[in-house]
Coordinates of C-alpha atoms in Angstrom, one line a residue:
S1 CA 0.0 0.0 0.0
R2 CA 3.0 2.3 0.2
R3 CA 3.9 1.9 -3.5
R4 CA 3.8 5.3 -5.3
Y5 CA 3.6 5.0 -9.1
T6 CA 5.0 7.8 -11.1
A7 CA 4.6 8.9 -14.8
G8 CA 6.2 6.3 -17.0
D9 CA 5.9 3.5 -14.5
G10 CA 4.4 0.2 -15.6
P11 CA 2.6 -1.9 -15.0
L12 CA 0.5 0.0 -12.6
H13 CA -0.3 -3.0 -10.6
E14 CA 1.4 -5.7 -8.5
L15 CA 0.5 -9.3 -7.6
E16 CA 2.3 -11.2 -4.8
V17 CA 1.6 -14.3 -2.8
T18 CA 2.4 -15.0 0.9
R19 CA 2.4 -18.7 1.8
L20 CA 1.2 -19.4 5.4
P21 CA 2.5 -22.2 7.7
D22 CA -0.8 -24.1 7.5
G23 CA -0.5 -24.5 3.7
D24 CA -2.9 -21.7 2.8
A25 CA -1.8 -18.6 1.0
V26 CA -2.7 -14.9 0.9
L27 CA -2.8 -13.2 -2.5
H28 CA -1.8 -9.5 -2.4
L29 CA -3.1 -7.3 -5.2
A30 CA -2.3 -3.6 -5.6
V31 CA -3.8 -1.6 -8.4
D32 CA -3.4 2.1 -9.2
G33 CA -6.6 4.1 -9.4
L34 CA -5.6 5.3 -12.9
L35 CA -6.5 1.8 -14.1
C36 CA -9.8 1.0 -12.5
D37 CA -12.3 2.1 -9.9
G38 CA -13.6 0.1 -7.0
R39 CA -16.2 -1.8 -8.9
A40 CA -13.8 -2.7 -11.6
L41 CA -11.3 -4.0 -9.0
L42 CA -14.0 -6.4 -7.7
V43 CA -14.6 -7.5 -11.3
V44 CA -10.9 -8.1 -11.8
V45 CA -10.7 -10.2 -8.5
R46 CA -13.8 -12.2 -9.6
D47 CA -12.3 -12.9 -13.0
L48 CA -8.9 -13.8 -11.5
W49 CA -10.7 -16.3 -9.3
R50 CA -12.5 -17.8 -12.3
A51 CA -9.3 -18.1 -14.3
Y52 CA -7.6 -19.7 -11.3
E53 CA -10.5 -22.2 -11.0
D54 CA -10.4 -22.7 -14.8
S55 CA -14.1 -22.1 -15.1
P56 CA -15.4 -22.5 -18.7
G57 CA -15.7 -19.2 -20.5
A58 CA -14.4 -17.4 -17.4
L59 CA -13.1 -14.4 -19.3
V60 CA -15.6 -14.3 -22.1
R61 CA -17.3 -10.9 -21.9
P62 CA -21.1 -10.8 -22.3
P63 CA -22.5 -9.3 -25.6
G64 CA -23.5 -5.7 -25.4
E65 CA -20.9 -4.8 -22.8
V66 CA -19.6 -1.2 -23.4
S67 CA -15.9 -0.7 -23.9
F68 CA -14.1 1.9 -21.7
P69 CA -12.8 3.8 -24.7
A70 CA -16.3 4.2 -26.0
F71 CA -17.4 5.5 -22.7
A72 CA -14.5 7.9 -22.5
A73 CA -15.3 9.2 -26.0
A74 CA -19.0 9.7 -25.0
V75 CA -17.9 11.7 -21.9
A76 CA -15.6 13.9 -24.0
E77 CA -18.4 14.6 -26.5
E78 CA -20.8 15.4 -23.7
A79 CA -18.4 18.1 -22.4
S80 CA -19.1 20.2 -25.4
G81 CA -22.9 20.1 -25.1
E82 CA -25.5 22.5 -23.7
R83 CA -26.3 20.4 -20.7
Y84 CA -22.7 20.4 -19.6
A85 CA -22.6 24.2 -19.9
A86 CA -25.8 24.6 -17.9
D87 CA -24.4 22.2 -15.2
L88 CA -21.2 24.2 -15.1
R89 CA -23.2 27.3 -14.4
H90 CA -24.9 25.5 -11.5
W91 CA -21.6 24.6 -9.9
Q92 CA -20.2 28.1 -10.4
R93 CA -23.2 29.3 -8.3
R94 CA -23.1 26.4 -5.8
L95 CA -19.3 26.7 -5.1
A96 CA -19.0 30.5 -5.2
A97 CA -18.6 30.6 -1.4
L98 CA -17.0 27.2 -0.9
P99 CA -16.4 26.4 2.8
P100 CA -13.4 24.3 3.7
G101 CA -13.5 20.7 4.9
P102 CA -14.3 19.8 8.5
G103 CA -11.8 21.5 10.7
I104 CA -11.3 18.4 12.9
V105 CA -9.5 16.5 10.1
D106 CA -6.2 17.9 8.7
P107 CA -4.9 17.2 5.2
P108 CA -2.5 14.2 5.1
A109 CA 0.8 16.1 5.1
R110 CA 3.9 14.2 4.3
R111 CA 6.6 13.9 7.0
D112 CA 10.2 12.7 7.2
G113 CA 10.2 8.9 7.4
D114 CA 7.1 8.4 5.3
E115 CA 7.6 5.8 2.6
G116 CA 6.2 5.8 -1.0
G117 CA 3.0 7.8 -1.3
G118 CA 3.1 9.6 2.0
P119 CA 1.6 8.7 5.4
D120 CA 0.2 5.2 5.9
R121 CA -3.6 4.6 5.8
L122 CA -5.3 2.6 8.5
P123 CA -8.5 0.7 7.6
L124 CA -11.2 0.8 10.2
S125 CA -14.1 -1.6 9.4
G126 CA -17.6 -2.1 10.9
T127 CA -20.8 -4.0 10.1
L128 CA -24.4 -3.4 11.0
G129 CA -26.1 -6.8 10.9
A130 CA -29.1 -7.7 8.7
S131 CA -31.8 -6.9 11.2
G132 CA -30.1 -3.6 12.2
W133 CA -29.7 -2.6 8.6
A134 CA -33.3 -3.4 7.9
A135 CA -34.3 -1.2 10.8
L136 CA -32.1 1.6 9.5
R137 CA -33.8 1.4 6.1
E138 CA -37.1 1.7 8.0
V139 CA -35.9 4.9 9.6
A140 CA -35.0 6.3 6.1
A141 CA -38.4 5.3 4.8
R142 CA -40.3 7.0 7.6
R143 CA -38.2 10.2 7.1
G144 CA -38.9 10.1 3.4
V145 CA -35.2 9.9 2.4
T146 CA -32.9 7.3 0.7
P147 CA -30.7 5.2 2.9
T148 CA -27.7 6.9 1.3
A149 CA -28.9 10.4 2.3
L150 CA -29.6 9.1 5.9
L151 CA -26.0 7.7 6.2
L152 CA -24.5 10.9 4.7
G153 CA -26.5 13.0 7.2
E154 CA -25.4 10.8 10.1
F155 CA -21.8 10.9 9.0
A156 CA -21.9 14.7 8.9
A157 CA -23.6 14.8 12.3
V158 CA -20.8 12.7 13.8
L159 CA -18.3 15.3 12.5
T160 CA -20.3 18.2 13.9
D161 CA -20.7 16.5 17.3
A162 CA -16.9 16.2 17.4
G163 CA -16.4 19.9 16.8
A164 CA -16.7 20.5 13.0
R165 CA -18.4 23.8 12.4
L166 CA -21.1 24.2 9.8
P167 CA -20.9 24.8 6.9
F168 CA -18.1 22.5 5.8
S169 CA -17.5 20.6 2.5
L170 CA -17.2 16.9 1.8
V171 CA -16.2 15.3 -1.4
L172 CA -18.7 12.6 -2.6
T173 CA -17.7 10.0 -5.1
T174 CA -20.2 9.1 -7.8
S175 CA -20.2 6.6 -10.6
D176 CA -21.2 7.0 -14.3
R177 CA -21.8 3.3 -14.6
T178 CA -25.5 3.8 -13.7
R179 CA -26.0 6.0 -16.8
T180 CA -24.0 3.8 -19.1
R181 CA -25.8 0.8 -20.4
G182 CA -23.7 -2.4 -20.4
A183 CA -21.0 -0.9 -18.2
E184 CA -21.6 -3.0 -15.0
D185 CA -18.6 -5.3 -15.5
T186 CA -16.4 -3.0 -17.7
V187 CA -12.9 -2.6 -16.2
G188 CA -12.0 1.1 -16.2
V189 CA -12.5 4.3 -14.2
F190 CA -16.1 5.4 -14.1
T191 CA -15.8 7.2 -10.8
S192 CA -16.4 10.9 -10.7
T193 CA -16.6 13.4 -7.8
L194 CA -19.1 15.9 -6.4
V195 CA -18.2 18.6 -4.0
F196 CA -20.9 18.8 -1.4
P197 CA -21.0 21.8 1.0
V198 CA -23.0 20.7 4.1
A199 CA -25.1 23.4 5.7
D200 CA -27.5 21.1 7.6
T201 CA -27.0 17.6 8.7
D202 CA -30.7 16.7 8.8
P203 CA -31.2 13.8 6.3
V204 CA -34.2 15.5 4.7
A205 CA -32.1 18.7 3.9
V206 CA -29.2 16.5 2.8
Q207 CA -31.4 14.5 0.4
R208 CA -33.0 17.6 -1.1
Q209 CA -29.6 19.2 -1.8
L210 CA -28.0 16.0 -3.0
A211 CA -30.8 15.4 -5.4
E212 CA -30.4 18.8 -6.9
D213 CA -26.6 18.4 -7.2
L214 CA -26.9 15.0 -8.8
D215 CA -29.0 16.6 -11.5
H216 CA -25.9 18.5 -12.5
A217 CA -23.4 15.6 -12.2
T218 CA -22.2 15.7 -15.8
V219 CA -19.5 18.2 -14.6
P220 CA -17.0 16.4 -12.3
G221 CA -16.1 18.0 -9.0
V222 CA -12.5 18.3 -10.1
V223 CA -13.6 20.4 -13.1
A224 CA -15.9 22.5 -11.0
L225 CA -13.1 23.3 -8.6
R226 CA -10.7 24.0 -11.5
R227 CA -13.2 26.5 -13.0
R228 CA -13.9 28.2 -9.7
R229 CA -12.6 31.6 -9.1
G230 CA -10.3 32.0 -6.2
G231 CA -8.3 29.4 -4.3
V232 CA -9.5 25.9 -3.4
P233 CA -9.6 25.0 0.4
D234 CA -8.4 21.7 1.7
L235 CA -11.0 18.9 1.3
P236 CA -9.6 15.9 3.1
V237 CA -12.8 14.0 3.8
V238 CA -14.5 11.8 1.3
F239 CA -17.9 9.9 1.4
T240 CA -18.4 7.0 -0.9
G241 CA -21.9 5.4 -0.9
M242 CA -22.2 2.1 -2.9
L243 CA -25.6 0.9 -1.7
D244 CA -27.0 0.6 -5.2
D245 CA -23.9 -1.1 -6.7
E246 CA -24.5 -4.8 -6.6
R247 CA -21.2 -6.5 -5.9
P248 CA -20.2 -9.1 -8.6
P249 CA -20.6 -12.6 -7.2
G250 CA -17.5 -14.8 -6.8
G251 CA -13.9 -14.1 -6.1
F252 CA -11.3 -14.7 -3.4
P253 CA -12.5 -14.2 0.2
E254 CA -11.3 -10.8 1.3
R255 CA -8.9 -10.7 4.1
Y256 CA -7.7 -7.1 4.1
A257 CA -8.4 -3.9 2.1
V258 CA -7.1 -0.4 2.2
G259 CA -7.1 2.6 -0.2
R260 CA -4.9 5.6 -0.5
T261 CA -5.9 8.9 -2.2
S262 CA -3.8 12.0 -2.5
G263 CA -5.0 14.8 -0.2
V264 CA -7.6 12.5 1.6
A265 CA -7.2 11.8 5.3
L266 CA -10.6 10.1 5.8
D267 CA -12.2 8.0 3.1
H268 CA -15.6 6.7 4.2
Q269 CA -17.0 3.8 2.2
V270 CA -20.3 2.0 2.7
W271 CA -21.9 -0.9 0.9
E272 CA -24.4 -3.8 1.3
A273 CA -23.5 -7.5 1.2
D274 CA -25.3 -10.6 2.4
G275 CA -28.1 -8.4 3.7
A276 CA -25.9 -6.5 6.1
L277 CA -24.4 -3.0 6.0
H278 CA -20.6 -2.8 5.8
Y279 CA -18.6 0.4 6.2
R280 CA -14.9 1.2 6.2
W281 CA -12.9 4.3 6.9
D282 CA -9.4 4.5 5.4
V283 CA -7.7 7.1 7.7
V284 CA -4.4 8.9 8.3
E285 CA -4.4 8.7 12.1
R286 CA -2.1 11.6 12.7
A287 CA -4.5 13.9 10.7
F288 CA -7.0 13.8 13.6
P289 CA -5.7 16.2 16.3
G290 CA -8.6 15.3 18.5
P291 CA -10.8 13.4 18.8
G292 CA -8.9 10.6 17.2
A293 CA -10.0 8.7 14.1
R294 CA -10.8 5.5 16.2
D295 CA -13.0 7.6 18.5
L296 CA -14.9 9.1 15.6
F297 CA -15.3 5.8 14.0
E298 CA -16.7 4.3 17.1
A299 CA -19.1 7.2 17.5
Y300 CA -20.3 6.7 14.0
G301 CA -21.0 3.0 14.5
A302 CA -22.7 3.7 17.8
R303 CA -24.9 6.3 16.2
L304 CA -26.0 3.9 13.5
R305 CA -26.7 1.2 16.1
A306 CA -28.7 3.7 18.2
L307 CA -30.8 4.7 15.2
A308 CA -31.5 1.1 14.4
G309 CA -32.3 0.2 18.0
A310 CA -34.7 3.1 18.4
A311 CA -36.5 2.0 15.3
D312 CA -36.4 -1.7 16.3
P313 CA -36.5 -2.0 20.1
D314 CA -37.6 -5.6 20.3
G315 CA -34.2 -7.2 19.6
P316 CA -32.3 -8.7 16.8
G317 CA -35.3 -10.3 15.2
G318 CA -36.5 -6.9 14.2
R319 CA -40.1 -7.2 15.5
G320 CA -39.8 -9.4 18.7
A321 CA -41.0 -13.0 19.0
E322 CA -44.6 -12.0 19.6
A323 CA -44.8 -9.7 16.6
E324 CA -43.4 -12.4 14.3
D325 CA -46.7 -14.4 14.7
T326 CA -48.9 -11.4 13.7
V327 CA -49.8 -10.2 10.3
E328 CA -49.7 -6.4 9.8
Q329 CA -52.2 -4.7 7.6
E330 CA -51.1 -3.8 4.1
G331 CA -49.9 -0.2 3.7
E332 CA -50.7 2.4 1.0
R333 CA -48.4 4.9 -0.6
P334 CA -49.3 7.7 -2.9
L335 CA -48.4 7.4 -6.6
D336 CA -46.0 9.9 -8.3
D337 CA -47.0 11.8 -11.4
L338 CA -45.4 9.3 -13.8
Q339 CA -47.2 6.4 -12.2
E340 CA -50.5 8.3 -12.4
A341 CA -49.9 9.0 -16.1
Y342 CA -49.5 5.3 -16.8
L343 CA -52.8 4.5 -15.0
V344 CA -54.6 7.3 -16.9
A345 CA -53.6 5.9 -20.2
R346 CA -54.6 2.4 -19.1
A347 CA -58.0 3.6 -17.8
L348 CA -59.0 5.2 -21.1
G349 CA -60.0 1.8 -22.3
D350 CA -58.0 1.9 -25.6
E351 CA -57.1 -1.7 -26.7
D352 CA -53.5 -0.7 -27.0
A353 CA -53.3 1.4 -23.8
G354 CA -51.7 -1.3 -21.8
G355 CA -49.6 1.1 -19.8
C356 CA -45.8 0.8 -19.9
R357 CA -43.7 -2.2 -19.1
M358 CA -40.4 -3.8 -19.8
V359 CA -39.6 -7.3 -20.9
L360 CA -36.2 -8.8 -20.2
G361 CA -35.0 -12.2 -21.5
Y362 CA -32.3 -14.5 -20.1
E363 CA -31.1 -17.6 -22.0
V364 CA -30.5 -20.6 -19.7
D365 CA -29.1 -24.0 -20.7
G366 CA -30.9 -27.0 -19.2
L367 CA -33.4 -24.9 -17.2
D368 CA -34.6 -26.4 -13.9
A369 CA -38.2 -25.2 -13.5
G370 CA -38.4 -26.1 -9.8
R371 CA -35.2 -24.1 -9.1
L372 CA -36.6 -21.1 -11.0
R373 CA -39.8 -21.2 -9.0
E374 CA -37.7 -21.2 -5.8
A375 CA -35.6 -18.2 -7.1
V376 CA -38.8 -16.2 -7.9
T377 CA -40.3 -17.0 -4.5
R378 CA -37.1 -15.8 -2.8
L379 CA -37.1 -12.7 -4.9
L380 CA -40.6 -11.9 -3.9
E381 CA -39.8 -12.5 -0.2
R382 CA -36.7 -10.2 -0.5
H383 CA -38.6 -7.4 -2.3
P384 CA -42.2 -7.0 -1.0
V385 CA -42.8 -4.1 -3.5
L386 CA -42.8 -6.7 -6.3
R387 CA -46.0 -8.1 -4.7
A388 CA -47.6 -4.7 -4.4
R389 CA -50.8 -3.6 -6.3
V390 CA -51.2 -0.3 -8.1
D391 CA -54.5 1.3 -8.6
A392 CA -55.8 4.8 -9.0
G393 CA -58.0 4.7 -5.8
H394 CA -55.4 3.4 -3.3
G395 CA -52.0 4.2 -4.9
L396 CA -49.3 1.6 -4.2
R397 CA -50.8 -1.0 -1.9
M398 CA -47.9 -2.8 -0.2
P399 CA -48.5 -6.4 1.1
A400 CA -48.8 -7.0 4.8
R401 CA -45.4 -7.2 6.3
N402 CA -45.6 -10.9 7.4
A403 CA -48.0 -12.1 4.6
P404 CA -46.8 -15.4 3.2
V405 CA -45.5 -15.5 -0.4
A406 CA -47.5 -17.9 -2.6
V407 CA -45.4 -20.2 -4.8
P408 CA -45.6 -18.5 -8.2
D409 CA -47.0 -20.2 -11.3
I410 CA -44.4 -20.0 -14.1
P411 CA -46.0 -20.9 -17.5
E412 CA -44.0 -22.5 -20.2
V413 CA -44.8 -21.3 -23.7
P414 CA -43.3 -21.7 -27.2
L415 CA -40.6 -19.0 -27.8
T416 CA -42.0 -17.3 -30.9
P417 CA -41.1 -14.0 -32.5
E418 CA -44.5 -12.7 -31.5
L419 CA -44.2 -13.6 -27.8
R420 CA -42.2 -10.6 -26.7
T421 CA -44.6 -8.2 -28.5
E422 CA -47.6 -9.9 -26.9
L423 CA -46.0 -9.6 -23.5
L424 CA -45.5 -5.8 -24.1
R425 CA -49.1 -5.4 -25.3
Q426 CA -51.0 -7.5 -22.8
P427 CA -52.0 -5.2 -19.8
F428 CA -51.8 -6.1 -16.2
P429 CA -55.3 -6.0 -14.8
L430 CA -55.9 -3.0 -12.5
G431 CA -55.4 -4.0 -8.9
D432 CA -53.8 -7.3 -9.9
G433 CA -50.1 -8.2 -9.9
H434 CA -47.6 -6.3 -11.9
L435 CA -44.8 -8.9 -12.5
D436 CA -44.8 -11.9 -14.7
V437 CA -42.2 -14.6 -15.1
R438 CA -42.5 -17.3 -17.8
V439 CA -40.3 -19.6 -19.7
G440 CA -40.0 -19.5 -23.5
R441 CA -39.1 -22.9 -24.9
G442 CA -37.1 -22.6 -28.1
E443 CA -37.2 -25.1 -30.9
D444 CA -33.4 -25.5 -30.6
G445 CA -33.7 -26.7 -27.0
R446 CA -32.5 -23.4 -25.5
D447 CA -34.8 -21.9 -22.9
T448 CA -35.4 -18.2 -22.2
V449 CA -36.6 -16.8 -18.9
L450 CA -38.9 -13.9 -19.7
L451 CA -39.4 -11.3 -17.0
T452 CA -42.1 -8.7 -17.5
V453 CA -42.6 -5.8 -15.0
D454 CA -45.0 -2.9 -15.0
L455 CA -43.3 0.5 -14.9
A456 CA -46.2 1.7 -12.8
L457 CA -44.6 -0.5 -10.1
I458 CA -40.9 0.2 -10.3
D459 CA -38.6 2.2 -12.6
A460 CA -36.4 0.8 -15.4
R461 CA -33.2 0.7 -13.5
S462 CA -34.9 -1.2 -10.7
I463 CA -36.3 -3.7 -13.2
H464 CA -32.8 -4.4 -14.5
L465 CA -31.6 -4.9 -11.0
V466 CA -34.5 -7.3 -10.2
G467 CA -33.7 -9.3 -13.3
R468 CA -30.0 -9.6 -12.3
E469 CA -30.9 -10.6 -8.8
L470 CA -33.4 -13.2 -10.1
M471 CA -30.8 -14.9 -12.2
R472 CA -28.2 -14.7 -9.4
L473 CA -30.7 -16.4 -7.1
Y474 CA -31.3 -19.1 -9.7
A475 CA -27.6 -19.6 -10.2
D476 CA -26.9 -19.7 -6.4
G477 CA -29.6 -22.2 -5.8
P478 CA -31.5 -22.9 -2.5
D479 CA -28.3 -22.9 -0.4
A480 CA -27.6 -19.2 -0.9
A481 CA -27.7 -17.1 2.2
A482 CA -31.1 -15.6 2.9
A483 CA -31.4 -11.8 3.0
P484 CA -33.9 -9.7 5.0
P485 CA -36.9 -8.1 3.2
V486 CA -36.2 -4.7 1.6
R487 CA -39.1 -2.2 2.2
P488 CA -39.3 0.7 -0.3
A489 CA -38.2 4.1 0.7
G490 CA -40.9 6.6 1.4
T491 CA -41.8 9.4 -0.9
A492 CA -39.2 12.2 -1.0
P493 CA -40.4 15.6 0.3
S494 CA -41.7 17.8 -2.5
L495 CA -40.2 21.1 -3.3
G496 CA -42.2 24.2 -2.7
P497 CA -43.7 26.2 -5.6
E498 CA -40.8 28.7 -5.7
E499 CA -38.2 26.0 -5.3
A500 CA -39.8 23.9 -8.0
A501 CA -40.0 26.8 -10.4
E502 CA -36.3 27.6 -9.8
H503 CA -35.4 24.0 -10.3
W504 CA -37.1 23.7 -13.7
R505 CA -35.7 27.1 -14.8
R506 CA -32.2 25.7 -14.3
R507 CA -33.2 22.4 -16.0
V508 CA -34.4 24.0 -19.2
D509 CA -31.7 26.7 -19.2
G510 CA -29.7 26.3 -22.4
L511 CA -32.0 23.8 -24.1
P512 CA -32.0 24.2 -27.9
A513 CA -35.1 25.8 -29.5

């Protein structure tokens, strides 16, 4: 971790093995951030494991995967567009009076005796178990914010409790993979940055400002700072949220991880795995004059546990033994404008007004129908929103929390050219389910799992994530670790009339006539 690569060095990675007395071994992999981002590193580790195991087709890339040069070319072209110019104007206003980073964390200054790339980084790792993480998501839902906004607000609150004075600035890392189709497993650097001045640690205020800033994320934070008039203050604290980034399955079991970034003394990372919340701080200990990094880290973990405990006072089961035997009533959530528009079109009665839905297909060799039914059942248990009902009178009607999941019927039909068209046309009955899984049997013996989901239920990105999780559950089989149910986040607070008008004025600023 002390290696410092300079211009002209190569390769920008190292691989070494330490053999242990018991016959096992530890594989050490160091990769420079110029080559790949965190997600890409996980893909590399997964593919390295597959190659080591000599899995058939381990390194064959799936069709439709975007190449990194194509992505880089698209980003360069985007920088000359009107939206980029409008986003740059947003950041010039937003960062005009840029506050410095939290005063309780110093920049990681180099000292005599430091080796390689400067002071050592110490990784501090913590986990909030599945029941605690589920309770924390409930807190976010009740407050009408995303889990990421909740964690960011709590992180900022820990810093203010330790003496940081508002306002202060954090650097958030973002990823362009989510807006680049086919980039999930592409190896490259898709990471960008967003400079986030914090004026209020309340998660509702954090989410509102974060949502507005993400609307202008075509301009990286590095560029926004470079174009800013005046000097740039030290920004030694970074927050990286990876809750929506599904980690690629497979790979070597992780024993140790640490990252080093120039100018950063505290790099907070958070992700979900196996139903639990995992977080890690990579810190320069001497950059914390007081309180120390370990004390701050413990305070952060205690704050998350306290939030989860307040939301879930009946113990690790989440509801208490008595509550597990009861069935709560189903809940109702209001529809947003787009969902209502889908229902209006459907209610008009036009034969072709089937609403709006997506159909995804996955080819499977030697399909096991029973295993697929088990995977769909576990998917519905994991995501109750997929069992919800949408209608104009009641909005989104969530199933009762402890309602059992019926084993789904999965029809098998001939895989014809007309099948996908028919699935797109055929409406889901109002008040009925909004997800359909069936198997298309091909004449060549190849089977296709067809997933159809109503966009009145969840959005397109969520549908793709659902499809990926379904096939992962099918591949893992019944022995895969169970995960707790994921309840949907509540509706985000609406902007007031003046704020909404200003928001849309900025959005349309610079649009071509």
